[in-house]
mmCIF file of C-alpha atoms in Angstrom:
data_model
loop_
_atom_site.group_PDB
_atom_site.id
_atom_site.type_symbol
_atom_site.label_atom_id
_atom_site.label_comp_id
_atom_site.label_asym_id
_atom_site.label_seq_id
_atom_site.Cartn_x
_atom_site.Cartn_y
_atom_site.Cartn_z
ATOM 1 C CA MET A 137 81.502 26.139 84.539
ATOM 2 C CA HIS A 138 79.217 28.384 82.571
ATOM 3 C CA ARG A 139 75.532 27.678 82.365
ATOM 4 C CA ASP A 140 73.711 27.112 79.141
ATOM 5 C CA ARG A 141 71.854 30.363 79.790
ATOM 6 C CA ALA A 142 73.162 33.212 81.813
ATOM 7 C CA ARG A 143 71.080 34.697 84.579
ATOM 8 C CA LEU A 144 71.282 38.139 86.256
ATOM 9 C CA ALA A 145 72.743 38.500 89.644
ATOM 10 C CA PHE A 146 71.519 41.749 91.298
ATOM 11 C CA PHE A 147 73.540 43.328 94.039
ATOM 12 C CA ASP A 148 72.670 46.132 96.393
ATOM 13 C CA VAL A 149 75.909 47.956 97.174
ATOM 14 C CA ASP A 150 75.830 49.841 100.469
ATOM 15 C CA GLY A 151 76.101 47.314 103.370
ATOM 16 C CA THR A 152 76.075 44.417 100.970
ATOM 17 C CA LEU A 153 79.204 44.718 98.779
ATOM 18 C CA THR A 154 80.687 47.431 100.953
ATOM 19 C CA THR A 155 81.089 47.551 104.678
ATOM 20 C CA ALA A 156 80.176 51.198 104.877
ATOM 21 C CA THR A 157 77.876 53.563 102.975
ATOM 22 C CA THR A 158 79.322 54.925 99.853
ATOM 23 C CA LEU A 159 77.148 58.113 100.014
ATOM 24 C CA PHE A 160 78.478 59.148 103.425
ATOM 25 C CA ARG A 161 82.070 58.036 102.962
ATOM 26 C CA PHE A 162 82.237 60.046 99.766
ATOM 27 C CA LEU A 163 80.440 63.094 101.075
ATOM 28 C CA ARG A 164 83.033 63.416 103.832
ATOM 29 C CA HIS A 165 85.853 63.181 101.303
ATOM 30 C CA TYR A 166 84.100 65.601 98.836
ATOM 31 C CA LEU A 167 83.493 68.303 101.477
ATOM 32 C CA ALA A 168 87.061 68.211 102.722
ATOM 33 C CA ALA A 169 88.415 68.323 99.132
ATOM 34 C CA GLU A 170 86.145 71.407 98.583
ATOM 35 C CA GLY A 171 87.741 73.136 101.529
ATOM 36 C CA HIS A 172 85.190 72.662 104.240
ATOM 37 C CA GLU A 173 86.163 72.047 107.834
ATOM 38 C CA PRO A 174 85.524 68.507 109.198
ATOM 39 C CA HIS A 175 82.555 69.739 111.433
ATOM 40 C CA GLU A 176 80.687 70.608 108.261
ATOM 41 C CA TYR A 177 80.454 67.011 107.283
ATOM 42 C CA ASP A 178 79.411 66.243 110.880
ATOM 43 C CA ARG A 179 76.634 68.916 110.670
ATOM 44 C CA ARG A 180 75.202 67.722 107.381
ATOM 45 C CA ARG A 181 75.415 64.030 108.404
ATOM 46 C CA GLN A 182 73.582 64.800 111.715
ATOM 47 C CA ARG A 183 70.757 66.541 109.767
ATOM 48 C CA LEU A 184 70.234 63.365 107.717
ATOM 49 C CA LYS A 185 70.415 61.179 110.789
ATOM 50 C CA ALA A 186 67.809 63.338 112.614
ATOM 51 C CA MET A 187 65.436 63.031 109.583
ATOM 52 C CA THR A 188 65.787 59.222 109.859
ATOM 53 C CA GLU A 189 65.217 59.134 113.579
ATOM 54 C CA ILE A 190 61.967 61.133 113.392
ATOM 55 C CA GLY A 191 60.601 58.683 110.780
ATOM 56 C CA VAL A 192 61.185 60.609 107.553
ATOM 57 C CA PRO A 193 60.976 57.944 104.712
ATOM 58 C CA ARG A 194 64.325 56.794 103.258
ATOM 59 C CA GLU A 195 63.330 58.053 99.846
ATOM 60 C CA ARG A 196 63.106 61.591 101.265
ATOM 61 C CA THR A 197 66.398 61.489 103.178
ATOM 62 C CA ASN A 198 68.005 60.183 99.973
ATOM 63 C CA LEU A 199 66.745 63.273 98.121
ATOM 64 C CA ALA A 200 68.010 65.528 100.896
ATOM 65 C CA TYR A 201 71.467 63.899 100.567
ATOM 66 C CA PHE A 202 71.786 64.998 96.943
ATOM 67 C CA GLU A 203 70.868 68.537 97.858
ATOM 68 C CA ASN A 204 74.511 68.680 99.149
ATOM 69 C CA PHE A 205 75.797 68.771 95.612
ATOM 70 C CA ALA A 206 73.593 71.594 94.315
ATOM 71 C CA GLY A 207 75.764 73.659 91.948
ATOM 72 C CA ALA A 208 78.708 71.241 91.984
ATOM 73 C CA ASP A 209 80.569 70.590 88.768
ATOM 74 C CA ALA A 210 79.699 67.019 87.714
ATOM 75 C CA ALA A 211 83.024 66.207 86.192
ATOM 76 C CA ARG A 212 84.839 67.247 89.349
ATOM 77 C CA VAL A 213 82.483 65.261 91.541
ATOM 78 C CA SER A 214 83.234 62.178 89.345
ATOM 79 C CA ALA A 215 86.972 62.780 89.571
ATOM 80 C CA LEU A 216 86.790 63.181 93.296
ATOM 81 C CA ALA A 217 84.862 59.987 93.568
ATOM 82 C CA ARG A 218 87.566 58.049 91.765
ATOM 83 C CA ASP A 219 90.093 59.679 94.083
ATOM 84 C CA TRP A 220 87.978 58.663 97.079
ATOM 85 C CA PHE A 221 87.519 55.086 95.924
ATOM 86 C CA ALA A 222 91.216 54.678 95.201
ATOM 87 C CA ALA A 223 91.873 55.837 98.797
ATOM 88 C CA GLU A 224 89.336 53.270 100.117
ATOM 89 C CA LEU A 225 91.077 50.500 98.228
ATOM 90 C CA GLY A 226 94.436 51.658 99.386
ATOM 91 C CA GLN A 227 93.339 51.616 103.108
ATOM 92 C CA GLY A 228 91.473 48.292 102.820
ATOM 93 C CA GLY A 229 88.358 47.015 104.592
ATOM 94 C CA PHE A 230 85.827 48.763 102.472
ATOM 95 C CA LEU A 231 84.631 45.659 100.587
ATOM 96 C CA ASN A 232 82.904 42.696 102.175
ATOM 97 C CA ASP A 233 85.076 39.706 101.087
ATOM 98 C CA ARG A 234 82.286 37.194 101.418
ATOM 99 C CA ALA A 235 79.858 39.189 99.223
ATOM 100 C CA LEU A 236 82.629 39.830 96.739
ATOM 101 C CA ASP A 237 83.478 36.090 96.624
ATOM 102 C CA ALA A 238 79.783 35.487 95.759
ATOM 103 C CA LEU A 239 79.863 38.113 93.056
ATOM 104 C CA ARG A 240 83.042 36.620 91.599
ATOM 105 C CA GLY A 241 81.351 33.196 91.619
ATOM 106 C CA HIS A 242 78.485 34.524 89.591
ATOM 107 C CA ARG A 243 80.895 36.105 87.039
ATOM 108 C CA ALA A 244 82.701 32.786 86.726
ATOM 109 C CA ALA A 245 79.446 31.033 86.084
ATOM 110 C CA GLY A 246 78.668 33.479 83.313
ATOM 111 C CA ASP A 247 76.019 35.551 85.088
ATOM 112 C CA ARG A 248 75.475 39.098 84.379
ATOM 113 C CA ILE A 249 76.412 41.344 87.413
ATOM 114 C CA VAL A 250 73.870 44.233 87.973
ATOM 115 C CA PHE A 251 74.185 46.798 90.703
ATOM 116 C CA VAL A 252 70.899 48.187 92.080
ATOM 117 C CA SER A 253 71.654 50.969 94.445
ATOM 118 C CA GLY A 254 70.374 54.158 96.126
ATOM 119 C CA SER A 255 73.853 55.568 95.635
ATOM 120 C CA PHE A 256 74.761 57.382 92.409
ATOM 121 C CA ALA A 257 76.852 56.904 89.316
ATOM 122 C CA ALA A 258 79.857 58.991 90.337
ATOM 123 C CA CYS A 259 80.376 56.737 93.507
ATOM 124 C CA LEU A 260 79.349 53.451 91.753
ATOM 125 C CA ALA A 261 81.341 53.686 88.576
ATOM 126 C CA PRO A 262 84.822 53.025 90.012
ATOM 127 C CA LEU A 263 83.367 50.136 92.184
ATOM 128 C CA ALA A 264 81.602 48.625 89.168
ATOM 129 C CA GLU A 265 84.877 48.709 87.159
ATOM 130 C CA HIS A 266 86.817 47.306 90.061
ATOM 131 C CA VAL A 267 84.586 44.256 90.538
ATOM 132 C CA GLY A 268 83.524 43.804 86.829
ATOM 133 C CA ALA A 269 79.851 44.673 87.131
ATOM 134 C CA HIS A 270 78.086 44.757 83.779
ATOM 135 C CA GLU A 271 75.490 47.515 84.489
ATOM 136 C CA VAL A 272 74.367 49.793 87.185
ATOM 137 C CA TRP A 273 70.858 50.913 88.157
ATOM 138 C CA SER A 274 70.995 53.773 90.661
ATOM 139 C CA THR A 275 69.624 57.021 91.844
ATOM 140 C CA SER A 276 69.917 59.619 89.152
ATOM 141 C CA PRO A 277 70.763 63.220 90.310
ATOM 142 C CA GLU A 278 69.775 65.850 87.824
ATOM 143 C CA ILE A 279 72.561 67.532 85.962
ATOM 144 C CA ALA A 280 72.056 70.716 83.914
ATOM 145 C CA HIS A 281 74.772 72.549 82.059
ATOM 146 C CA GLY A 282 77.357 70.193 83.658
ATOM 147 C CA ARG A 283 76.342 70.902 87.180
ATOM 148 C CA TYR A 284 74.232 69.057 89.751
ATOM 149 C CA THR A 285 71.048 70.882 90.461
ATOM 150 C CA GLY A 286 70.373 69.203 93.883
ATOM 151 C CA ARG A 287 67.225 67.506 92.458
ATOM 152 C CA LEU A 288 66.706 64.064 91.174
ATOM 153 C CA VAL A 289 65.673 63.016 87.659
ATOM 154 C CA ARG A 290 63.313 60.294 89.049
ATOM 155 C CA PRO A 291 62.480 58.776 92.504
ATOM 156 C CA PRO A 292 65.586 57.306 94.132
ATOM 157 C CA MET A 293 66.529 53.628 93.669
ATOM 158 C CA ILE A 294 65.062 52.462 96.939
ATOM 159 C CA GLY A 295 62.375 50.045 97.958
ATOM 160 C CA ARG A 296 59.790 49.250 95.196
ATOM 161 C CA ALA A 297 62.049 51.052 92.624
ATOM 162 C CA LYS A 298 64.570 48.236 93.061
ATOM 163 C CA ALA A 299 61.978 45.563 92.215
ATOM 164 C CA ASP A 300 60.973 47.617 89.079
ATOM 165 C CA ALA A 301 64.685 47.753 88.069
ATOM 166 C CA VAL A 302 64.952 43.942 88.463
ATOM 167 C CA ARG A 303 61.919 43.399 86.185
ATOM 168 C CA LEU A 304 63.128 45.898 83.585
ATOM 169 C CA ALA A 305 66.652 44.594 83.534
ATOM 170 C CA ALA A 306 65.418 40.989 83.230
ATOM 171 C CA ALA A 307 63.054 41.938 80.467
ATOM 172 C CA ALA A 308 65.742 43.830 78.527
ATOM 173 C CA HIS A 309 67.951 40.631 78.673
ATOM 174 C CA ARG A 310 65.065 38.306 78.027
ATOM 175 C CA VAL A 311 65.595 36.530 81.333
ATOM 176 C CA ALA A 312 62.849 35.587 83.751
ATOM 177 C CA PRO A 313 63.170 37.167 87.112
ATOM 178 C CA ALA A 314 62.518 33.794 88.624
ATOM 179 C CA ASP A 315 65.745 32.601 87.079
ATOM 180 C CA CYS A 316 67.746 35.479 88.737
ATOM 181 C CA VAL A 317 69.247 36.074 92.134
ATOM 182 C CA ALA A 318 69.403 39.172 94.377
ATOM 183 C CA TYR A 319 71.687 40.226 97.292
ATOM 184 C CA GLY A 320 70.710 42.891 99.959
ATOM 185 C CA ASP A 321 71.283 43.796 103.527
ATOM 186 C CA HIS A 322 68.356 46.070 104.541
ATOM 187 C CA ALA A 323 64.550 45.942 104.745
ATOM 188 C CA SER A 324 64.400 48.470 101.830
ATOM 189 C CA ASP A 325 66.012 45.727 99.697
ATOM 190 C CA LEU A 326 63.127 43.338 100.314
ATOM 191 C CA PRO A 327 61.139 44.173 97.214
ATOM 192 C CA MET A 328 64.201 43.401 95.159
ATOM 193 C CA LEU A 329 64.831 40.168 97.035
ATOM 194 C CA GLU A 330 61.300 39.089 96.551
ATOM 195 C CA ALA A 331 61.290 39.947 92.854
ATOM 196 C CA THR A 332 63.916 37.223 92.001
ATOM 197 C CA GLY A 333 63.662 33.431 92.195
ATOM 198 C CA SER A 334 66.444 33.171 94.816
ATOM 199 C CA ALA A 335 68.043 35.629 97.165
ATOM 200 C CA ALA A 336 70.782 36.162 99.732
ATOM 201 C CA VAL A 337 70.848 38.379 102.849
ATOM 202 C CA VAL A 338 74.073 39.965 103.836
ATOM 203 C CA GLY A 339 74.857 41.196 107.412
ATOM 204 C CA GLY A 340 72.970 41.293 110.709
ATOM 205 C CA ASP A 341 69.502 42.679 110.045
ATOM 206 C CA ALA A 342 67.617 40.268 112.399
ATOM 207 C CA ALA A 343 64.227 40.557 110.780
ATOM 208 C CA LEU A 344 65.603 40.152 107.330
ATOM 209 C CA ARG A 345 67.705 37.125 108.387
ATOM 210 C CA ALA A 346 64.691 35.469 109.986
ATOM 211 C CA LEU A 347 62.767 35.932 106.802
ATOM 212 C CA ALA A 348 65.676 34.531 104.863
ATOM 213 C CA ARG A 349 65.700 31.372 106.916
ATOM 214 C CA ARG A 350 61.930 30.858 106.508
ATOM 215 C CA ARG A 351 62.318 31.212 102.726
ATOM 216 C CA CYS A 352 65.635 29.244 102.433
ATOM 217 C CA TRP A 353 67.591 32.199 101.183
ATOM 218 C CA ARG A 354 71.352 32.270 101.474
ATOM 219 C CA LEU A 355 72.921 34.039 104.501
ATOM 220 C CA LEU A 356 76.254 35.843 104.280
ATOM 221 C CA PRO A 357 77.982 37.632 107.204
ATOM 222 C CA GLY A 358 78.496 41.310 107.320
ATOM 223 C CA ALA A 359 81.890 42.924 108.067
ATOM 224 C CA PRO A 360 82.904 45.892 110.252
ATOM 225 C CA ALA A 361 83.173 49.265 108.698
ATOM 226 C CA PRO A 362 86.791 50.629 108.082
ATOM 227 C CA ASP A 363 88.337 53.485 109.955
ATOM 228 C CA PRO A 364 87.632 56.918 108.524
ATOM 229 C CA LEU A 365 89.888 57.903 105.643
ATOM 230 C CA PRO A 366 92.571 60.598 105.965
ATOM 231 C CA LEU A 367 91.004 63.739 104.708
ATOM 232 C CA PRO A 368 92.236 64.981 101.320
ATOM 233 C CA VAL A 369 94.126 68.232 100.780
ATOM 234 C CA PRO A 370 91.708 70.833 99.414
ATOM 235 C CA GLY A 371 92.347 71.750 95.765
ATOM 236 C CA ARG A 372 94.882 68.997 95.145
ATOM 237 C CA LEU A 373 92.742 67.214 92.585
ATOM 238 C CA VAL A 374 91.896 70.582 90.878
ATOM 239 C CA ASP A 375 95.619 71.270 90.437
ATOM 240 C CA GLN A 376 96.137 67.763 88.900
ATOM 241 C CA VAL A 377 93.296 68.162 86.507
ATOM 242 C CA THR A 378 94.588 71.676 85.488
ATOM 243 C CA ARG A 379 98.117 70.371 84.802
ATOM 244 C CA LEU A 380 96.760 67.466 82.720
ATOM 245 C CA GLY A 381 94.581 69.832 80.697
ATOM 246 C CA ALA A 382 97.308 72.389 80.199
#
């Protein structure tokens, strides 16, 4: 049954709707498609992990991630992201069924589904289409002359930026944040969870789940990450695009 007045349901993506991180799953796919050996992904992933382990803020590691795409053709990245997401769906296990059921419940109730994610549009667009999200607030890599520069247009969609997105989206739709709901899995989602009138915590973050119990927020289970995808054949997508454009 639809409510008299729709509210906004805000969803983090990585670890909330998905069982693994879109950024890293896609980076592995992208590097292989560009002809890099598998160890190149391992090297780049280890660099980002090391930054996290020595206490580099998540906002800075997010920026470092997007440096991987400096010079990349934006249209090709988007095409590869669609190829990657189709492979994830084909293999299965990439989406958290319980979180997805919650999202579908909000859609059935007439709520507006809003992604608020530190990932970026290329990765999020096929997922948003698949689940029927209405809008996406995400990290915005800079694109100049059709290519990624390796920089960001604005600070990444992490932490306080997520709370700001909630308030801006709610204001744009003339809905009070107190009438909205948010879903997240990580401490960096807390500003977003606290910006809405109700919230849900997904997965096993012990501190976040304890806080959820004190505040009477909904608790949803996490789900195991899927196996790594088979690596794509380098250049295959380029050949397909060339033939379609011929």
